[in-house]
CSV table of C-alpha atoms and ligand atoms in Angstrom, one decimal:
chain,number,residue,atom,x,y,z
B,1347,MET,CA,112.1,127.2,94.4
B,1348,ALA,CA,114.6,130.4,95.0
B,1349,ASP,CA,115.7,132.3,91.8
B,1350,LEU,CA,119.7,132.5,93.6
B,1351,VAL,CA,119.7,128.8,94.5
B,1352,LEU,CA,118.9,128.3,89.9
B,1353,GLN,CA,121.9,130.2,89.3
B,1354,GLU,CA,124.2,129.4,91.9
B,1355,ALA,CA,123.4,126.1,90.1
B,1356,ALA,CA,124.0,127.3,87.4
B,1357,ALA,CA,126.5,128.7,87.0
B,1358,LEU,CA,128.2,124.8,88.5
B,1359,LEU,CA,126.4,123.6,85.5
B,1360,GLY,CA,128.0,126.2,83.1
B,1361,ARG,CA,131.0,126.0,84.0
B,1362,ALA,CA,131.4,121.5,84.5
B,1363,ARG,CA,133.5,120.2,81.4
B,1364,ARG,CA,132.5,116.2,83.0
B,1365,VAL,CA,129.0,115.6,83.9
B,1366,VAL,CA,126.5,112.7,85.2
B,1367,VAL,CA,123.2,112.9,85.0
B,1368,PHE,CA,121.9,110.3,87.8
B,1369,THR,CA,118.0,109.2,87.1
B,1370,GLY,CA,115.4,107.5,89.6
B,1371,ALA,CA,111.7,107.3,89.2
B,1372,GLY,CA,111.0,110.2,89.9
B,1373,MET,CA,112.6,111.2,86.6
B,1374,SER,CA,109.5,109.7,84.9
B,1375,ALA,CA,106.5,110.9,87.3
B,1376,GLU,CA,105.5,114.0,85.9
B,1377,SER,CA,105.3,111.4,82.6
B,1378,GLY,CA,102.7,109.1,84.2
B,1379,VAL,CA,104.9,106.1,85.4
B,1380,PRO,CA,104.6,105.2,88.5
B,1381,THR,CA,107.9,105.9,91.2
B,1382,PHE,CA,107.7,103.1,93.8
B,1383,ARG,CA,107.8,104.2,97.5
B,1384,ASP,CA,105.3,107.6,96.8
B,1385,ALA,CA,102.4,106.8,98.9
B,1386,LEU,CA,98.9,105.1,96.7
B,1387,THR,CA,100.8,105.9,93.2
B,1388,GLY,CA,104.0,104.1,94.2
B,1389,LEU,CA,104.2,100.4,92.3
B,1390,TRP,CA,104.9,98.7,95.1
B,1391,GLN,CA,101.5,99.5,97.0
B,1392,GLN,CA,99.6,98.0,94.1
B,1393,PHE,CA,101.0,94.8,93.9
B,1394,ASP,CA,103.4,93.1,96.2
B,1395,ALA,CA,107.0,93.4,95.1
B,1396,GLN,CA,108.4,90.3,96.5
B,1397,ALA,CA,105.8,88.1,94.6
B,1398,LEU,CA,107.0,89.9,91.2
B,1399,ALA,CA,109.8,91.1,91.5
B,1400,THR,CA,112.8,87.9,92.6
B,1401,PRO,CA,113.7,85.3,90.4
B,1402,GLU,CA,111.7,82.6,92.8
B,1403,ALA,CA,108.2,84.4,91.7
B,1404,PHE,CA,109.5,84.1,87.8
B,1405,ASP,CA,110.3,80.7,89.0
B,1406,ALA,CA,107.2,79.9,90.4
B,1407,ASP,CA,104.8,81.8,88.2
B,1408,PRO,CA,106.5,82.9,85.2
B,1409,ALA,CA,103.4,83.5,83.6
B,1410,LEU,CA,101.8,86.2,86.1
B,1411,VAL,CA,105.6,87.9,86.7
B,1412,TRP,CA,106.1,87.8,82.9
B,1413,GLY,CA,102.3,89.7,82.9
B,1414,TRP,CA,102.8,92.6,85.0
B,1415,TYR,CA,106.0,93.4,83.1
B,1416,GLU,CA,104.3,93.4,80.1
B,1417,TRP,CA,101.7,95.9,82.0
B,1418,ARG,CA,104.5,98.4,83.0
B,1419,ARG,CA,106.2,98.1,79.1
B,1420,ASP,CA,102.2,99.3,77.8
B,1421,ALA,CA,102.0,101.4,80.2
B,1422,VAL,CA,105.9,103.0,79.3
B,1423,ARG,CA,104.6,102.8,75.5
B,1424,ARG,CA,101.7,105.0,77.0
B,1425,ALA,CA,103.7,107.5,78.0
B,1426,ARG,CA,105.6,110.1,77.0
B,1427,PRO,CA,108.7,111.6,77.6
B,1428,ASN,CA,108.5,114.8,79.6
B,1429,ALA,CA,110.0,118.6,79.6
B,1430,GLY,CA,112.5,117.2,82.8
B,1431,HIS,CA,114.0,114.2,80.0
B,1432,ARG,CA,114.4,116.7,77.0
B,1433,ALA,CA,115.9,119.2,79.3
B,1434,VAL,CA,118.8,116.4,80.1
B,1435,ALA,CA,119.3,115.6,76.6
B,1436,ALA,CA,120.2,119.4,75.7
B,1437,ILE,CA,122.5,119.0,79.0
B,1438,GLU,CA,124.3,116.0,77.3
B,1439,ALA,CA,123.5,119.1,73.8
B,1440,ARG,CA,125.7,121.5,75.2
B,1441,VAL,CA,128.2,119.5,78.1
B,1442,ALA,CA,130.3,117.0,75.4
B,1443,ASP,CA,131.3,114.8,79.0
B,1444,THR,CA,128.1,113.8,79.9
B,1445,VAL,CA,127.0,110.5,80.9
B,1446,VAL,CA,122.9,109.9,82.3
B,1447,VAL,CA,122.9,106.9,85.0
B,1448,THR,CA,119.3,105.7,85.3
B,1449,GLN,CA,118.2,103.4,88.2
B,1450,ASN,CA,115.1,103.7,85.4
B,1451,VAL,CA,114.1,100.9,83.7
B,1452,ASP,CA,111.7,103.1,80.8
B,1453,ASP,CA,113.0,104.5,78.0
B,1454,LEU,CA,112.2,108.1,78.2
B,1455,HIS,CA,115.6,109.1,78.8
B,1456,GLU,CA,116.2,107.5,74.7
B,1457,ARG,CA,113.3,109.2,73.7
B,1458,ALA,CA,114.5,112.1,74.4
B,1459,GLY,CA,117.5,111.7,72.5
B,1460,SER,CA,120.0,110.5,75.5
B,1461,ALA,CA,121.8,108.6,72.9
B,1462,ALA,CA,123.0,105.9,75.5
B,1463,PRO,CA,122.0,105.8,79.0
B,1464,VAL,CA,123.6,103.2,80.9
B,1465,HIS,CA,119.8,101.5,82.7
B,1466,LEU,CA,121.9,100.3,85.9
B,1467,HIS,CA,118.7,97.5,87.0
B,1468,GLY,CA,118.2,96.9,83.5
B,1469,SER,CA,115.3,97.9,81.1
B,1470,LEU,CA,112.0,97.1,80.4
B,1471,PHE,CA,112.8,96.9,76.1
B,1472,ALA,CA,115.7,94.3,76.9
B,1473,PRO,CA,114.7,90.9,77.7
B,1474,ARG,CA,116.3,87.7,77.3
B,1475,CYS,CA,116.2,84.7,78.1
B,1476,SER,CA,116.0,82.7,81.8
B,1477,SER,CA,118.3,80.2,81.0
B,1478,CYS,CA,121.2,80.5,78.3
B,1479,ALA,CA,120.7,84.5,78.7
B,1480,GLN,CA,120.4,85.0,75.1
B,1481,PRO,CA,118.5,88.2,73.7
B,1482,ALA,CA,114.8,88.5,72.7
B,1483,PRO,CA,112.8,90.7,70.8
B,1484,VAL,CA,110.3,93.0,72.7
B,1485,PRO,CA,107.2,91.8,71.8
B,1486,VAL,CA,105.2,94.3,69.9
B,1487,GLY,CA,102.3,95.0,72.3
B,1488,ALA,CA,100.1,92.4,74.0
B,1489,GLU,CA,100.7,90.0,71.5
B,1490,ARG,CA,98.8,87.5,74.0
B,1491,GLU,CA,95.9,88.5,75.6
B,1492,PRO,CA,95.8,87.8,79.5
B,1493,VAL,CA,95.3,84.8,80.9
B,1494,ASP,CA,93.0,86.0,83.4
B,1495,GLY,CA,93.7,89.3,83.7
B,1496,ARG,CA,96.7,89.4,84.5
B,1497,ARG,CA,98.9,86.1,83.4
B,1498,ILE,CA,100.5,85.9,80.3
B,1499,THR,CA,102.8,82.8,79.3
B,1500,PRO,CA,106.1,83.7,78.1
B,1501,PRO,CA,107.7,83.5,74.8
B,1502,GLY,CA,110.3,80.8,74.7
B,1503,CYS,CA,114.2,81.4,73.6
B,1504,ALA,CA,114.4,80.8,69.7
B,1505,ARG,CA,118.0,78.9,70.9
B,1506,CYS,CA,116.9,77.0,73.3
B,1507,ALA,CA,112.9,77.0,74.8
B,1508,ALA,CA,113.7,78.2,78.4
B,1509,PRO,CA,111.3,81.1,79.4
B,1510,VAL,CA,112.0,84.8,78.1
B,1511,ARG,CA,112.2,87.0,81.1
B,1512,PRO,CA,112.3,90.6,82.1
B,1513,GLY,CA,115.7,92.1,81.1
B,1514,VAL,CA,115.3,94.3,84.8
B,1515,VAL,CA,117.8,93.5,88.0
B,1516,TRP,CA,114.6,91.7,90.5
B,1517,PHE,CA,115.4,91.9,94.0
B,1518,GLY,CA,118.4,89.7,95.4
B,1519,GLU,CA,119.6,90.1,92.3
B,1520,GLY,CA,123.1,91.6,91.2
B,1521,LEU,CA,124.1,94.4,89.3
B,1522,PRO,CA,124.9,94.2,85.4
B,1523,GLU,CA,128.2,94.2,85.8
B,1524,THR,CA,129.4,96.5,82.4
B,1525,ALA,CA,126.6,99.0,83.5
B,1526,LEU,CA,127.5,99.5,87.5
B,1527,ALA,CA,131.2,99.7,86.6
B,1528,ALA,CA,130.9,101.8,83.7
B,1529,ALA,CA,128.9,104.6,86.2
B,1530,VAL,CA,131.6,104.3,88.9
B,1531,GLU,CA,134.0,105.5,86.2
B,1532,ALA,CA,131.4,108.0,85.5
B,1533,ALA,CA,131.1,109.1,88.8
B,1534,SER,CA,134.3,108.9,89.3
B,1535,ALA,CA,135.9,111.1,86.3
B,1536,CYS,CA,132.8,113.8,86.4
B,1537,ASP,CA,133.3,117.6,88.1
B,1538,LEU,CA,129.8,118.0,88.9
B,1539,LEU,CA,126.9,115.1,89.4
B,1540,VAL,CA,123.2,115.6,89.3
B,1541,THR,CA,120.8,113.4,90.8
B,1542,VAL,CA,117.5,113.7,89.9
B,1543,GLY,CA,114.0,111.7,91.3
B,1544,THR,CA,115.6,109.4,92.8
B,1545,SER,CA,115.0,108.7,97.4
B,1546,GLY,CA,118.8,108.1,97.1
B,1547,LEU,CA,117.9,104.7,99.7
B,1548,VAL,CA,118.3,101.9,97.0
B,1549,TYR,CA,121.8,100.6,97.3
B,1550,PRO,CA,124.6,100.2,95.3
B,1551,ALA,CA,123.4,102.4,92.7
B,1552,ALA,CA,122.7,105.6,94.6
B,1553,GLU,CA,126.1,105.1,96.0
B,1554,ILE,CA,127.1,106.9,92.5
B,1555,PRO,CA,126.2,110.0,93.8
B,1556,GLN,CA,128.4,109.3,97.2
B,1557,VAL,CA,131.4,108.7,94.4
B,1558,ALA,CA,132.0,111.8,92.9
B,1559,ALA,CA,131.2,114.0,96.3
B,1560,ARG,CA,133.6,111.5,97.8
B,1561,LEU,CA,136.2,112.1,94.3
B,1562,GLY,CA,135.6,115.9,94.7
B,1563,ALA,CA,132.5,116.7,91.7
B,1564,THR,CA,129.8,118.6,93.2
B,1565,VAL,CA,126.5,117.9,93.5
B,1566,ILE,CA,123.5,118.9,92.8
B,1567,GLN,CA,119.8,118.2,94.3
B,1568,VAL,CA,116.7,117.6,92.1
B,1569,ASN,CA,113.9,116.3,94.3
B,1570,PRO,CA,110.7,118.1,95.4
B,1571,GLU,CA,111.2,116.4,99.1
B,1572,ARG,CA,114.8,115.8,100.9
B,1573,THR,CA,116.5,112.5,100.8
B,1574,PRO,CA,119.6,110.9,102.1
B,1575,LEU,CA,121.7,112.6,99.0
B,1576,ASP,CA,121.3,116.3,100.8
B,1577,GLN,CA,124.0,115.0,102.6
B,1578,VAL,CA,125.8,115.0,99.5
B,1579,ALA,CA,124.7,117.7,97.3
B,1580,GLU,CA,125.5,121.7,97.5
B,1581,VAL,CA,122.6,122.8,96.3
B,1582,ASN,CA,119.3,121.0,96.6
B,1583,LEU,CA,116.7,122.6,93.5
B,1584,ARG,CA,113.6,121.2,95.2
B,1585,GLY,CA,110.6,120.8,93.2
B,1586,PRO,CA,109.2,118.7,90.3
B,1587,ALA,CA,112.1,117.5,87.0
B,1588,ALA,CA,109.6,119.3,84.5
B,1589,ARG,CA,109.9,122.6,86.1
B,1590,VAL,CA,113.1,122.6,87.9
B,1591,LEU,CA,114.8,120.7,84.4
B,1592,PRO,CA,114.0,123.4,81.6
B,1593,ALA,CA,114.9,126.1,84.6
B,1594,LEU,CA,118.2,124.7,85.0
B,1595,VAL,CA,119.0,125.1,82.0
B,1596,GLU,CA,117.5,127.7,80.8
B,1597,ALA,CA,119.4,130.1,83.4
B,1598,THR,CA,122.4,128.3,82.2
B,1599,TRP,CA,122.9,128.9,78.9
B,1600,GLY,CA,119.5,131.2,77.9
B,1601,ALA,CA,116.2,129.7,76.3
B,1602,THR,CA,117.6,126.6,74.3
B,1603,GLY,CA,113.9,126.5,72.1
B,1604,PRO,CA,111.0,124.3,73.2
B,1605,ALA,CA,111.2,122.7,76.1
C,418,LIG,P1,111.4,105.7,94.6
C,418,LIG,O1,110.1,106.1,94.2
C,418,LIG,O2,112.2,105.6,95.6
C,418,LIG,O3,111.8,107.5,95.1
C,418,LIG,C1,111.4,108.4,94.2
C,418,LIG,C2,111.8,110.0,94.4
C,418,LIG,O4,111.7,110.8,93.9
C,418,LIG,C3,111.6,110.9,95.6
C,418,LIG,O5,112.7,110.9,96.3
C,418,LIG,C4,110.3,111.6,95.6
C,418,LIG,O6,110.8,112.0,96.2
C,418,LIG,C5,111.4,112.1,94.4
C,418,LIG,N1,110.0,112.2,93.3
C,418,LIG,C6,108.3,112.5,92.7
C,418,LIG,N2,108.0,113.4,91.6
C,418,LIG,C7,108.9,113.4,91.5
C,418,LIG,C8,109.6,114.5,90.5
C,418,LIG,N3,107.7,115.4,89.7
C,418,LIG,N4,110.1,115.6,89.9
C,418,LIG,C9,111.4,115.4,90.7
C,418,LIG,N5,111.9,113.9,91.8
C,418,LIG,C10,110.8,113.5,91.8
C,418,LIG,O7,112.5,105.5,93.5
C,418,LIG,P2,114.2,105.4,92.7
C,418,LIG,O8,115.0,105.8,93.7
C,418,LIG,O9,114.2,106.0,91.8
C,418,LIG,O10,116.0,99.3,91.9
C,418,LIG,O11,113.7,103.9,93.4
C,418,LIG,C11,115.1,103.0,93.3
C,418,LIG,C12,115.0,101.7,92.8
C,418,LIG,O12,114.3,101.0,94.0
C,418,LIG,C13,114.7,101.3,91.9
C,418,LIG,O13,115.4,101.5,90.3
C,418,LIG,C14,114.2,99.9,92.0
C,418,LIG,C15,113.2,99.9,93.4
C,418,LIG,O14,113.4,99.3,94.1
C,418,LIG,C16,115.1,98.2,91.6
C,418,LIG,O15,113.6,98.3,90.3
C,418,LIG,C17,116.0,97.6,91.7
């Protein structure tokens, strides 16, 4: 990544008064959490997503779907926030009006110090009743042994006894209205949006950087690859988030202590 491009991005971040940091699976890649579309390691390559991430799949086999998400939550628990997550928290500490909007269902932004990321696709740590939507406690670990290496019978809702489901958005489901409204409001009001580690392929989430650009914000993209968001990005920082974001924070405000 050329130093000139980094300096240009640092000048934009240093002048920004209202920032949105919009993140995708690439944000957590260097924490060992697989992205969706990376060949071989991608989550969808290992599993038939349609067989696991849909309401119909849960209705047909709650234990299979619940077991998969328990496996993903345990993988996230074993992961650690990376220097990119910490750099996002450093931006929030420097620019008071910063909103983190994430498509990720892990809790790595929170564990790196981001106060209240907007989870457009829900969270592995927000299970709820599949019937009455009552929030359910997050299992502390693999409380129930997988029945056949993958199936884990989901707990019953404390209020209505229906099966508890993962609190994530499935194919064919709408995004949480409150989260989407907050993300659109932040994107509409910001003067800088930094998009990190997303292929920009999945709507309506992928609309967020475009809303910001349409309403006059400057967009910086952090991604080792080209994406459709290259069209709206004024600056493209080609590289991995855990290296690029700390470099951007340092170029903007000087060394900010341990990365
Ligand atoms: P993808 O897997 O589609 O894209 C990951 C992006 O991260 C790609 O553009 C990679 O080039 C980039 N990338 C990989 N490693 C990176 C790194 N170390 N640093 C920075 N970028 C890196 O994941 P998303 O765009 O997040 O939806 O996918 C969006 C949605 O599609 C997900 O939230 C999920 C999926 O269907 C739901 O679950 C509803």
